[in-house]
Amino acid sequence: MSNQPYEPPYEPSYDSPYEGYDPYQQAQQPQHPQQPEQPAPQPEWQQHTQQWEGQTWETQAHVPVTAADTAYLPPQGYGTVGQPLPPETPGYGWTPAPEPSAHEAPGAAAGGWEREPGAAGSAVPTRSAPSGTHAHSGSGGPDYGPPTITGNPRVTDAQRARAEGRSPIIEPGIQPAGLTALLGLLLSGTAAVGQYALVVPLVLLQAVTAAGWFRLNGMWPARQGIALAFAGALTADVALLVAGRENAPAAILGTLGVWVLLTLVLQLRSHADADTRMSGLMATVASAALAIVATGFLAAEPDAVTVGAAAVAVAVLARALPLPTAASVVVALLAATGAGIAVGGMTDIGTQGAFIGLGAGVCALVGHRVASYDYPSRFVHFTAGVALPLAVAAPAVYLLGRAFG
């Protein structure tokens, strides 16, 4: 027993800075508690914010890069946008670089990668000159261009001819001429069978004519314009079948006038610019006119269609022969005249079929020439090159058939 008052057992206090081991608390407490420092007043929002003041690992392993260090970087060797492509160098390919010899520095092999110092001690990979070329530095400039990732697109025959400055006339050739002759023979044969049998190859001719004219003018796919022109041709066919051959001019010209007005209204409602609307208007009107005018085969006398279509087939085949232009034109016209006489002798037209054959042959050569103009593509040859000789000859067959039939 002692005279000291009762004291409770010793309990550590978490508020005391000296009891227990707390590294975070030790880091926050001053070393001399006898002379405490007055902390600087802090805003109220910082008093309630948890702050990490203990020991941490270093997460910044690299020297920070400032904006001044990245203000300029050397060119990467990949070229810039907008510059023309360099001329192709024969023998330049992406082949593995050969191993450098003992007296050459690494990366100096032909076609290999080199590293040149960049900003802030970095290295920038650049493409070295391929074998067989000589790279010049300084004012001379390199003899080879920077590599590209676009590749070399396929150059068409029309693009090559335009680049070489050759004539813009590229004739369709023998294959489109063969298709034209086949379609002409179908028209000639079905005309002898009957008017409704003639409708089948005629509709095919009108469809190819509508599509070929748009493609000849560089407008593709142009589905609405092609559909509009083809619908006009079908309307003309139906109107002629209903009205009869005696009212054929009214049916054809009436349909053509209505379709020109319809095309004009549709182009006025377009939101395109003025130049685009004008070119679309002209192409649509011309395509519809050619497709509708081809209805002249349906309006002409059957014997005239038989003679004229056969003459077009022979004239186009003769024009495709490998002869000089003037000679092939003369041969084509003679062949068309001979075909008119031969086929006319099988019908009631007789020898007057020579005039029908000659007129149809001249119009066929005009259509053939139009399909050959302005660096046409192969697709143009197989559409406009096939259809235009027959479509342009339709009015001549109708008029000459009424004159000599």
Coordinates of C-alpha atoms in Angstrom, one line a residue:
M1 CA 0.0 0.0 0.0
S2 CA 1.2 3.5 -0.7
N3 CA -0.1 7.0 -0.2
Q4 CA -0.2 7.6 -4.0
P5 CA -3.7 7.8 -5.5
Y6 CA -4.9 5.1 -7.8
E7 CA -3.6 5.3 -11.4
P8 CA -5.0 3.2 -14.2
P9 CA -2.7 0.9 -16.1
Y10 CA -0.5 2.4 -18.8
E11 CA -2.2 2.7 -22.2
P12 CA -0.5 4.1 -25.3
S13 CA -2.1 7.2 -26.6
Y14 CA -2.5 7.6 -30.4
D15 CA -2.4 11.3 -30.0
S16 CA 1.1 11.3 -28.6
P17 CA 3.8 11.8 -31.2
Y18 CA 6.4 9.8 -29.3
E19 CA 4.7 6.5 -28.5
G20 CA 4.4 3.7 -31.0
Y21 CA 6.1 3.4 -34.4
D22 CA 4.6 5.3 -37.1
P23 CA 6.9 6.4 -39.9
Y24 CA 4.4 8.8 -41.4
Q25 CA 3.8 10.5 -38.1
Q26 CA 7.5 10.7 -37.5
A27 CA 8.0 12.4 -40.8
Q28 CA 5.4 15.0 -39.9
Q29 CA 6.6 15.7 -36.3
P30 CA 9.3 18.2 -35.6
Q31 CA 12.6 17.1 -34.1
H32 CA 12.6 19.5 -31.2
P33 CA 9.2 19.3 -29.5
Q34 CA 10.4 21.9 -26.8
Q35 CA 10.3 24.6 -29.5
P36 CA 7.3 23.9 -31.7
E37 CA 7.0 25.8 -34.9
Q38 CA 3.9 27.5 -35.8
P39 CA 2.5 25.9 -39.0
A40 CA 1.5 28.2 -41.8
P41 CA -2.2 28.7 -42.1
Q42 CA -3.7 26.6 -44.8
P43 CA -7.0 27.0 -46.6
E44 CA -9.9 25.2 -45.2
W45 CA -10.2 22.8 -48.3
Q46 CA -6.6 21.7 -47.7
Q47 CA -7.2 20.9 -44.1
H48 CA -9.7 18.2 -45.1
T49 CA -7.6 16.8 -48.0
Q50 CA -5.6 13.6 -47.6
Q51 CA -2.0 14.2 -48.6
W52 CA 0.7 11.5 -49.2
E53 CA 3.9 12.6 -47.6
G54 CA 5.6 9.2 -46.9
Q55 CA 8.4 7.6 -48.8
T56 CA 7.5 6.6 -52.4
W57 CA 9.2 5.0 -55.3
E58 CA 10.6 7.1 -58.1
T59 CA 8.4 6.8 -61.2
Q60 CA 10.2 9.4 -63.4
A61 CA 12.9 7.3 -65.0
H62 CA 13.6 9.6 -67.9
V63 CA 14.6 13.2 -68.2
P64 CA 11.5 15.3 -69.0
V65 CA 11.4 16.7 -72.5
T66 CA 10.5 20.3 -72.8
A67 CA 8.8 22.1 -75.6
A68 CA 12.0 23.7 -76.7
D69 CA 13.6 20.3 -77.3
T70 CA 10.8 19.2 -79.6
A71 CA 10.4 22.5 -81.5
Y72 CA 12.5 21.1 -84.4
L73 CA 13.1 17.6 -85.4
P74 CA 15.1 16.5 -88.5
P75 CA 13.2 15.2 -91.5
Q76 CA 12.1 11.6 -91.2
G77 CA 12.9 10.7 -94.9
Y78 CA 9.3 9.8 -95.7
G79 CA 8.5 12.7 -98.0
T80 CA 5.9 15.5 -97.5
V81 CA 2.3 15.7 -98.6
G82 CA 1.8 17.6 -101.8
Q83 CA 5.2 17.0 -103.4
P84 CA 5.2 15.1 -106.8
L85 CA 6.3 11.6 -106.8
P86 CA 9.9 10.9 -107.9
P87 CA 10.7 9.0 -111.1
E88 CA 10.9 5.2 -110.7
T89 CA 14.3 3.8 -110.4
P90 CA 14.9 0.3 -112.0
G91 CA 16.1 -2.3 -109.6
Y92 CA 14.8 -0.5 -106.4
G93 CA 13.0 -2.9 -104.2
W94 CA 12.4 -3.6 -100.6
T95 CA 15.0 -6.3 -100.2
P96 CA 17.0 -7.2 -97.1
A97 CA 20.1 -5.1 -96.9
P98 CA 23.4 -7.1 -97.3
E99 CA 25.7 -7.4 -94.4
P100 CA 28.3 -4.6 -94.4
S101 CA 31.9 -5.5 -95.0
A102 CA 34.6 -5.1 -92.4
H103 CA 35.7 -1.7 -93.6
E104 CA 32.1 -0.3 -93.8
A105 CA 30.2 1.2 -90.9
P106 CA 27.1 -0.6 -89.7
G107 CA 24.1 0.6 -91.6
A108 CA 26.0 1.9 -94.6
A109 CA 25.1 -1.1 -96.8
A110 CA 23.0 -0.4 -99.8
G111 CA 19.3 -0.3 -99.1
G112 CA 19.9 -0.5 -95.3
W113 CA 18.7 1.7 -92.5
E114 CA 21.0 4.3 -90.9
R115 CA 20.6 6.3 -87.8
E116 CA 21.4 9.9 -87.6
P117 CA 21.5 11.9 -84.4
G118 CA 18.3 13.9 -83.7
A119 CA 17.2 16.3 -81.1
A120 CA 18.1 15.7 -77.5
G121 CA 20.5 12.9 -78.4
S122 CA 17.9 10.8 -80.0
A123 CA 18.4 8.8 -83.2
V124 CA 16.2 9.1 -86.2
P125 CA 16.1 6.2 -88.7
T126 CA 16.6 7.2 -92.3
R127 CA 16.6 5.2 -95.6
S128 CA 20.0 5.0 -97.3
A129 CA 20.5 4.9 -101.0
P130 CA 19.8 1.6 -102.8
S131 CA 22.4 -0.1 -104.8
G132 CA 23.1 1.2 -108.2
T133 CA 22.2 4.8 -107.3
H134 CA 24.4 7.6 -106.0
A135 CA 23.1 9.9 -103.3
H136 CA 24.4 13.4 -103.3
S137 CA 24.3 15.6 -100.3
G138 CA 24.4 19.4 -100.1
S139 CA 23.3 21.5 -103.1
G140 CA 23.3 18.6 -105.5
G141 CA 20.3 16.9 -103.9
P142 CA 19.5 13.2 -104.0
D143 CA 19.1 11.2 -107.2
Y144 CA 16.4 9.1 -105.7
G145 CA 13.1 10.0 -104.1
P146 CA 11.8 9.2 -100.7
P147 CA 9.9 6.0 -100.2
T148 CA 6.1 6.1 -100.3
I149 CA 3.4 3.9 -98.9
T150 CA 0.8 4.5 -101.7
G151 CA 2.4 2.3 -104.3
N152 CA 2.1 2.7 -108.0
P153 CA -1.6 2.4 -109.2
R154 CA -2.4 0.7 -112.5
V155 CA -2.1 3.0 -115.4
T156 CA -4.8 2.5 -118.0
D157 CA -4.2 2.8 -121.7
A158 CA -6.1 6.1 -121.9
Q159 CA -3.9 7.6 -119.1
R160 CA -0.8 6.4 -120.8
A161 CA -1.8 7.8 -124.1
R162 CA -2.7 11.1 -122.5
A163 CA 0.6 11.3 -120.7
E164 CA 2.5 10.5 -123.8
G165 CA 0.6 13.2 -125.8
R166 CA -0.8 10.8 -128.3
S167 CA -4.0 11.3 -130.2
P168 CA -7.2 11.2 -128.1
I169 CA -8.8 8.9 -130.7
I170 CA -8.7 5.3 -129.5
E171 CA -10.8 3.0 -131.7
P172 CA -12.8 0.2 -130.0
G173 CA -11.2 -2.7 -131.9
I174 CA -12.5 -6.0 -133.2
Q175 CA -14.2 -7.3 -130.1
P176 CA -16.7 -4.4 -129.7
A177 CA -17.2 -4.5 -133.5
G178 CA -18.1 -8.2 -133.2
L179 CA -20.7 -7.4 -130.6
T180 CA -22.1 -4.6 -132.7
A181 CA -22.3 -6.9 -135.7
L182 CA -24.1 -9.6 -133.6
L183 CA -26.6 -7.0 -132.3
G184 CA -27.1 -5.7 -135.8
L185 CA -27.8 -9.2 -137.1
L186 CA -30.3 -9.8 -134.3
L187 CA -32.1 -6.6 -135.4
S188 CA -32.0 -7.6 -139.0
G189 CA -33.3 -11.1 -138.4
T190 CA -36.1 -10.2 -135.9
A191 CA -37.3 -7.4 -138.1
A192 CA -38.2 -10.0 -140.7
V193 CA -40.1 -12.0 -138.1
G194 CA -42.3 -9.3 -136.7
Q195 CA -42.6 -6.0 -134.9
Y196 CA -42.9 -7.5 -131.4
A197 CA -39.9 -9.8 -132.0
L198 CA -37.9 -6.7 -132.9
V199 CA -38.6 -5.2 -129.5
V200 CA -36.3 -7.6 -127.7
P201 CA -32.9 -6.6 -129.3
L202 CA -34.1 -3.0 -129.5
V203 CA -34.6 -2.7 -125.8
L204 CA -31.1 -4.2 -125.2
L205 CA -29.7 -1.6 -127.7
Q206 CA -31.4 1.2 -125.9
A207 CA -30.1 0.1 -122.5
V208 CA -26.5 -0.1 -123.7
T209 CA -26.9 3.3 -125.4
A210 CA -28.1 5.0 -122.2
A211 CA -25.3 3.6 -120.1
G212 CA -22.6 4.0 -122.7
W213 CA -23.2 7.7 -123.3
F214 CA -22.8 8.6 -119.6
R215 CA -19.7 6.5 -119.4
L216 CA -18.3 8.2 -122.5
N217 CA -18.8 11.6 -120.7
G218 CA -16.9 10.4 -117.6
M219 CA -20.1 10.1 -115.5
W220 CA -20.3 6.8 -113.6
P221 CA -22.3 5.2 -112.2
A222 CA -25.0 7.9 -112.8
R223 CA -27.8 5.4 -112.0
Q224 CA -30.5 8.0 -112.0
G225 CA -29.6 9.5 -115.3
I226 CA -29.3 6.1 -117.0
A227 CA -32.6 5.0 -115.5
L228 CA -34.2 8.2 -116.7
A229 CA -32.9 7.9 -120.3
F230 CA -33.8 4.2 -120.5
A231 CA -37.3 4.9 -119.1
G232 CA -37.7 7.5 -121.9
A233 CA -36.7 4.9 -124.5
L234 CA -39.2 2.3 -123.1
T235 CA -41.9 5.0 -123.1
A236 CA -41.2 5.8 -126.8
D237 CA -41.4 2.0 -127.6
V238 CA -44.8 1.7 -125.9
A239 CA -46.2 4.8 -127.5
L240 CA -45.2 3.7 -130.9
L241 CA -46.6 0.3 -130.5
V242 CA -49.9 1.8 -129.4
A243 CA -50.0 4.6 -132.0
G244 CA -48.7 2.5 -134.9
R245 CA -46.1 3.2 -137.6
E246 CA -48.1 5.8 -139.3
N247 CA -47.9 8.0 -136.1
A248 CA -44.3 7.1 -135.4
P249 CA -42.9 10.7 -135.7
A250 CA -45.4 12.1 -133.2
A251 CA -44.8 9.2 -130.7
I252 CA -41.0 9.6 -130.9
L253 CA -40.8 13.4 -130.9
G254 CA -43.5 13.8 -128.3
T255 CA -41.7 11.4 -125.9
L256 CA -38.4 13.2 -126.5
G257 CA -40.0 16.6 -125.7
V258 CA -41.6 15.3 -122.5
W259 CA -38.3 13.8 -121.4
V260 CA -36.3 16.9 -122.1
L261 CA -38.8 18.9 -120.0
L262 CA -38.7 16.3 -117.2
T263 CA -34.9 16.3 -117.2
L264 CA -34.8 20.1 -117.0
V265 CA -37.2 20.1 -114.0
L266 CA -35.2 17.5 -112.2
Q267 CA -31.9 19.3 -112.7
L268 CA -33.5 22.6 -111.5
R269 CA -34.4 20.8 -108.2
S270 CA -30.8 19.6 -107.8
H271 CA -28.7 21.1 -105.0
A272 CA -25.4 20.8 -106.9
D273 CA -23.5 23.7 -108.3
A274 CA -24.3 25.3 -111.6
D275 CA -21.5 23.6 -113.6
T276 CA -22.5 20.2 -112.3
R277 CA -26.1 20.7 -113.1
M278 CA -25.4 21.9 -116.6
S279 CA -23.1 18.9 -117.4
G280 CA -25.7 16.5 -115.9
L281 CA -28.5 18.2 -117.9
M282 CA -26.6 17.9 -121.2
A283 CA -25.5 14.3 -120.6
T284 CA -29.0 13.2 -119.6
V285 CA -30.7 14.9 -122.5
A286 CA -28.2 13.5 -125.0
S287 CA -28.5 10.0 -123.6
A288 CA -32.3 10.1 -123.6
A289 CA -32.3 11.5 -127.1
L290 CA -30.1 8.7 -128.5
A291 CA -32.0 6.0 -126.7
I292 CA -35.3 7.4 -127.8
V293 CA -34.1 7.9 -131.4
A294 CA -33.1 4.3 -131.6
T295 CA -36.9 3.6 -131.6
G296 CA -36.6 4.5 -135.3
F297 CA -35.9 0.8 -136.0
L298 CA -39.3 0.0 -134.6
A299 CA -40.9 2.7 -136.7
A300 CA -39.2 1.9 -140.0
E301 CA -40.4 -0.6 -142.6
P302 CA -39.3 -4.2 -141.8
D303 CA -37.4 -4.6 -145.0
A304 CA -35.5 -1.3 -144.5
V305 CA -34.5 -2.5 -140.9
T306 CA -33.3 -5.8 -142.3
V307 CA -31.1 -4.1 -144.9
G308 CA -29.9 -1.2 -142.7
A309 CA -29.0 -3.3 -139.7
A310 CA -27.1 -5.8 -141.8
A311 CA -25.2 -2.9 -143.5
V312 CA -24.2 -1.5 -140.1
A313 CA -22.9 -4.9 -139.0
V314 CA -20.7 -5.3 -142.1
A315 CA -19.5 -1.7 -142.0
V316 CA -18.3 -1.9 -138.3
L317 CA -16.5 -5.1 -138.9
A318 CA -14.7 -3.7 -142.0
R319 CA -13.8 -0.5 -140.0
A320 CA -12.1 -2.7 -137.3
L321 CA -9.7 -4.2 -139.8
P322 CA -6.0 -3.3 -139.3
L323 CA -5.8 -0.8 -142.2
P324 CA -5.0 2.9 -142.4
T325 CA -7.8 5.1 -141.3
A326 CA -8.7 6.4 -144.8
A327 CA -8.5 3.0 -146.4
S328 CA -10.6 1.4 -143.6
V329 CA -13.3 4.1 -144.0
V330 CA -13.5 3.5 -147.8
V331 CA -13.6 -0.3 -147.3
A332 CA -16.3 0.0 -144.6
L333 CA -18.5 2.2 -146.9
L334 CA -18.1 -0.2 -149.8
A335 CA -18.9 -3.1 -147.6
A336 CA -22.0 -1.4 -146.3
T337 CA -23.2 -0.7 -149.9
G338 CA -22.5 -4.2 -151.0
A339 CA -24.4 -5.6 -148.0
G340 CA -27.3 -3.3 -148.8
I341 CA -27.4 -4.6 -152.4
A342 CA -27.1 -8.3 -151.2
V343 CA -29.7 -8.1 -148.5
G344 CA -32.0 -5.8 -150.5
G345 CA -32.1 -8.5 -153.2
M346 CA -33.5 -10.9 -150.7
T347 CA -36.4 -8.4 -149.9
D348 CA -38.7 -6.3 -152.0
I349 CA -36.3 -3.3 -151.9
G350 CA -34.0 -4.8 -154.5
T351 CA -31.0 -2.8 -155.6
Q352 CA -32.2 0.3 -154.0
G353 CA -31.0 -1.3 -150.8
A354 CA -27.6 0.1 -151.8
F355 CA -28.7 3.6 -150.8
I356 CA -30.0 2.3 -147.5
G357 CA -26.8 0.4 -146.9
L358 CA -24.6 3.4 -147.7
G359 CA -26.6 5.8 -145.5
A360 CA -26.6 3.4 -142.6
G361 CA -22.9 2.8 -143.1
V362 CA -22.1 6.5 -142.9
C363 CA -24.1 7.0 -139.7
A364 CA -22.5 3.9 -138.2
L365 CA -19.0 5.3 -138.9
V366 CA -20.0 8.6 -137.2
G367 CA -21.2 6.7 -134.1
H368 CA -18.0 4.6 -134.2
R369 CA -15.9 7.8 -134.3
V370 CA -17.8 9.4 -131.4
A371 CA -17.2 6.3 -129.3
S372 CA -13.5 6.5 -130.1
Y373 CA -13.0 10.1 -128.9
D374 CA -11.3 11.6 -125.8
Y375 CA -9.2 8.6 -124.6
P376 CA -12.1 6.2 -124.0
S377 CA -11.6 3.3 -121.7
R378 CA -12.3 -0.3 -122.4
F379 CA -15.7 -0.1 -120.7
V380 CA -16.6 2.7 -123.0
H381 CA -15.7 0.6 -126.0
F382 CA -17.9 -2.2 -124.8
T383 CA -20.9 0.1 -124.2
A384 CA -20.9 3.2 -126.4
G385 CA -18.6 1.5 -128.9
V386 CA -21.2 -1.2 -129.4
A387 CA -24.4 0.8 -129.3
L388 CA -23.7 4.1 -130.9
P389 CA -23.1 2.9 -134.5
L390 CA -26.6 1.3 -134.5
A391 CA -28.4 4.0 -132.5
V392 CA -27.1 6.8 -134.8
A393 CA -28.1 4.8 -137.9
A394 CA -31.7 4.3 -136.8
P395 CA -33.0 7.7 -138.1
A396 CA -31.3 7.1 -141.5
V397 CA -32.9 3.7 -141.8
Y398 CA -36.3 5.1 -141.1
L399 CA -36.0 8.0 -143.5
L400 CA -34.3 6.0 -146.3
G401 CA -36.7 3.2 -145.8
R402 CA -39.7 5.5 -146.4
A403 CA -37.9 7.0 -149.4
F404 CA -36.9 3.8 -151.2
G405 CA -39.1 1.2 -149.6

